[in-house]
């Protein structure tokens, strides 16, 4: 049902006439009761798990520009329509292209032995017969930066930084930089190739891939963590460890992908919407069930629980499955360019793009005047183990952070990341590491968030 | 030092004159005190861990007939000599040959997606362009056995048995059979190839390899556990799931390997010896640090702790690193054929060939009259968390069990196997899964065992 202009004008006037102290500062009791009931239902539902299983079984990995990426977009459009979203559409995204090709890494001397490694995203190839060279090891990127220019000529640089696990995954910021800039810095010192210790916290003989900066000009790969240990053990025993690396990855022409968007239309302010974000693309190892199949499924399920309630929120709910997040947030950046003049209609947003364990805290990034409402939300979510963090500077996770930094209010629902980086960007990104209990809890949280914020007219802006 | 015939005869007579109640029924107080001191030293030593690290770093995987296998034999001979064993030698072992080649498995329809699998040992190849066929799933080998002959013509058989973890790894007996006989049984029903759910208890996207029976005549591979889940999830959604399998594994001419044997010579009965067993070969995935680098290192370290004590035991200690265990106990079987007329000189034996967690119990398989001594041993090992199991029918682990079944007294030191089958026969067989605390505890246990039994004249036979 669309309201007439007159109805909207009357509603707008009512808004203006409400004293500031009462105006939209808190969620109504009715709204809270509805959100509570919705969360309870969502918290018992297996829908999110089932959606993730559907995506990872029927599509699997969805690296940008691959057939899986296209199949994922088709899956998402069809699924959103089947779930009963009011509007479903795609918006084309253009990104650089890259092919993974093959990789082999082996110790040649003094201890001949195969190693397990994975090319980093965007890696250029080695010559067809590979690069055979001595390894020079650095404990971290800063040590590599301190090497003299030209000192690594004809050498393979190795960066051994070991990411430390923690509940907030804070060390990913440091460890990710080794991966992102390793090739660029090693090249500046004359190295022929760069190997990093995988950015991860596991002990599996599986490499962690991930994006690199645009200035990566030499072949780059991540050793699995046990292979990084192995290389370091070899280097303790020999001054001259020689590796052979063969990588056939290559950059290609630009490719097309898409953001997939589904909307549940609001009744009073349909042009305003709450954003539920995630990304549909994944890396090409694993099935993308965790990163970010979980987010895709949790946000789609949240909307579906609201659709199934038979009630319509006052504002719209926009579920955005961003494309091309993994290779550098291309999807959301192009979304922003296209929609930035309507940023004010993006009332508030939250994304799920990290974690396999449960959400343990809520961090807002909203205007002071709406903090009372956020406290109500936190109170409602307390039974789910979600605590309110005292800060108020969140910008949203991953994709949503681009909109958050541009001014959109956001909430970060932080899950416990202690073991997330065991699986992140690896073959182990599968349903086996998606806990059904997290899917239920996160469904409850995102459903409550979406309903509360969409079914109110509170202004969350700063 | 070799004793003269006369000296031996006198000793033999003394033996005969000792009353049965006292004769060799218990370890002497001196022996126990020495064993206790040796165990304490071994329990604080990193030697076993370091030996395993040396083997897995400097050699790595040692599948029978590969360059790594040869390098492993050279490593072991050199290392035993360097450690100060009195005698070190090899005995050639001949086994069937096999090359792993490459493998790819992918779902073709209705859900095109790559899968992770590993060829089973001894698998024959598919045709060069692979086998593309519909999958017929069976929950276990018995269900496959119940299929009608010829009913799987042109199909790929899939066996979904999921191994259950437990402290004694008992389900390996059941699960291993699915792997060992899957190809033979599937072939008898007309199948073109067989896939099994990996015999393992992990959730890693890594397949578990392992031996098959001699009658495996069709291509055979193990899906990683998440891929087994994936296949089953596809089959829930579609009556007709088609896979394409390409395997280039092949059987080859016989290959040579060796048992490597090192001896610490006894002072009174040098011709009699206590056996410390393990196997030097490994699968070709992982570095063989766990299976059975741990056993190699623990038993070599036990002998070294005794060598370093400056004391010589009365009997000899024979450390045997068997070859070709993984493909069917070829090394020990050929050892037995060669030495069976001297089985009586094999006083008692113990092997380490399973577990990464600590030893939790001691199970003897000895004559009743020597149980008092075993109880003393158990008492000595109690502070290390080792309990005496009330049964007395142990035959020794793996290789040693061949000698145990032939009559050699044996002790099984059982480690907690709860997560052993997470890593077993996979890429994750690396030092990252070798706990230093287990290496210390097991060193204490095997050192005490070796010293107590070698430095006595107790008859452990039934």
PDB file of C-alpha atoms in Angstrom, chain A residues 53-54 56-61 111-114 116 203-206 226 229-230 233-234 237 284-287 427-428 430 432-433, chain B residues 53-54 56-61 111-114 116 203-206 226 229-230 233-234 237 284-287 427-428 430 432-433:
ATOM      1  CA  UNK A  53      23.430 -24.399   2.385  1.00  0.00           C
ATOM      2  CA  UNK A  54      21.432 -23.728  -0.764  1.00  0.00           C
ATOM      3  CA  UNK A  56      27.022 -23.144  -1.158  1.00  0.00           C
ATOM      4  CA  UNK A  57      25.608 -26.399  -2.550  1.00  0.00           C
ATOM      5  CA  UNK A  58      23.898 -25.133  -5.675  1.00  0.00           C
ATOM      6  CA  UNK A  59      26.472 -22.473  -6.535  1.00  0.00           C
ATOM      7  CA  UNK A  60      29.607 -22.789  -4.415  1.00  0.00           C
ATOM      8  CA  UNK A  61      32.562 -20.427  -4.854  1.00  0.00           C
ATOM      9  CA  UNK A 111      66.054 -30.048   1.588  1.00  0.00           C
ATOM     10  CA  UNK A 112      63.982 -30.902  -1.515  1.00  0.00           C
ATOM     11  CA  UNK A 113      60.360 -30.917  -0.496  1.00  0.00           C
ATOM     12  CA  UNK A 114      57.031 -29.787  -1.908  1.00  0.00           C
ATOM     13  CA  UNK A 116      51.612 -25.848  -0.061  1.00  0.00           C
ATOM     14  CA  UNK A 203      47.538 -24.922  11.646  1.00  0.00           C
ATOM     15  CA  UNK A 204      46.077 -26.396   8.477  1.00  0.00           C
ATOM     16  CA  UNK A 205      48.166 -27.136   5.439  1.00  0.00           C
ATOM     17  CA  UNK A 206      45.962 -24.848   3.376  1.00  0.00           C
ATOM     18  CA  UNK A 226      52.763 -25.294   8.534  1.00  0.00           C
ATOM     19  CA  UNK A 229      57.019 -23.103   9.831  1.00  0.00           C
ATOM     20  CA  UNK A 230      58.764 -25.605   7.554  1.00  0.00           C
ATOM     21  CA  UNK A 233      62.870 -24.581  10.132  1.00  0.00           C
ATOM     22  CA  UNK A 234      64.892 -25.085   6.943  1.00  0.00           C
ATOM     23  CA  UNK A 237      69.468 -25.276   9.393  1.00  0.00           C
ATOM     24  CA  UNK A 284      37.450 -19.277  -5.270  1.00  0.00           C
ATOM     25  CA  UNK A 285      38.630 -21.673  -2.593  1.00  0.00           C
ATOM     26  CA  UNK A 286      36.095 -23.129  -0.248  1.00  0.00           C
ATOM     27  CA  UNK A 287      32.443 -22.797  -1.137  1.00  0.00           C
ATOM     28  CA  UNK A 427      39.406 -24.126   1.227  1.00  0.00           C
ATOM     29  CA  UNK A 428      37.915 -24.451   4.708  1.00  0.00           C
ATOM     30  CA  UNK A 430      32.591 -24.425   3.869  1.00  0.00           C
ATOM     31  CA  UNK A 432      31.273 -27.489   7.962  1.00  0.00           C
ATOM     32  CA  UNK A 433      32.390 -24.276   9.649  1.00  0.00           C
TER      33      UNK A 433
ATOM     34  CA  UNK B  53      61.543 -31.778  13.346  1.00  0.00           C
ATOM     35  CA  UNK B  54      64.819 -32.815  11.749  1.00  0.00           C
ATOM     36  CA  UNK B  56      60.189 -33.687   8.685  1.00  0.00           C
ATOM     37  CA  UNK B  57      62.225 -30.620   7.752  1.00  0.00           C
ATOM     38  CA  UNK B  58      65.235 -32.254   6.127  1.00  0.00           C
ATOM     39  CA  UNK B  59      63.345 -35.116   4.484  1.00  0.00           C
ATOM     40  CA  UNK B  60      59.577 -34.616   4.673  1.00  0.00           C
ATOM     41  CA  UNK B  61      57.164 -37.147   3.145  1.00  0.00           C
ATOM     42  CA  UNK B 111      25.379 -28.011  -9.656  1.00  0.00           C
ATOM     43  CA  UNK B 112      28.757 -27.546 -11.359  1.00  0.00           C
ATOM     44  CA  UNK B 113      31.378 -27.242  -8.668  1.00  0.00           C
ATOM     45  CA  UNK B 114      34.906 -28.428  -8.017  1.00  0.00           C
ATOM     46  CA  UNK B 116      38.509 -31.835  -3.149  1.00  0.00           C
ATOM     47  CA  UNK B 203      36.081 -30.879   8.998  1.00  0.00           C
ATOM     48  CA  UNK B 204      38.983 -29.830   6.826  1.00  0.00           C
ATOM     49  CA  UNK B 205      38.749 -29.619   3.085  1.00  0.00           C
ATOM     50  CA  UNK B 206      41.598 -32.099   2.772  1.00  0.00           C
ATOM     51  CA  UNK B 226      33.162 -31.189   3.674  1.00  0.00           C
ATOM     52  CA  UNK B 229      28.754 -33.318   2.940  1.00  0.00           C
ATOM     53  CA  UNK B 230      28.491 -31.258  -0.236  1.00  0.00           C
ATOM     54  CA  UNK B 233      23.604 -32.041   0.041  1.00  0.00           C
ATOM     55  CA  UNK B 234      23.490 -32.085  -3.777  1.00  0.00           C
ATOM     56  CA  UNK B 237      18.310 -31.725  -4.020  1.00  0.00           C
ATOM     57  CA  UNK B 284      53.097 -38.539   0.503  1.00  0.00           C
ATOM     58  CA  UNK B 285      50.821 -35.824   1.841  1.00  0.00           C
ATOM     59  CA  UNK B 286      51.880 -33.939   4.911  1.00  0.00           C
ATOM     60  CA  UNK B 287      55.481 -34.248   6.031  1.00  0.00           C
ATOM     61  CA  UNK B 427      48.313 -32.884   4.345  1.00  0.00           C
ATOM     62  CA  UNK B 428      47.870 -31.978   8.005  1.00  0.00           C
ATOM     63  CA  UNK B 430      52.882 -31.914   9.975  1.00  0.00           C
ATOM     64  CA  UNK B 432      52.089 -28.222  13.675  1.00  0.00           C
ATOM     65  CA  UNK B 433      50.155 -31.202  15.027  1.00  0.00           C
TER      66      UNK B 433
END
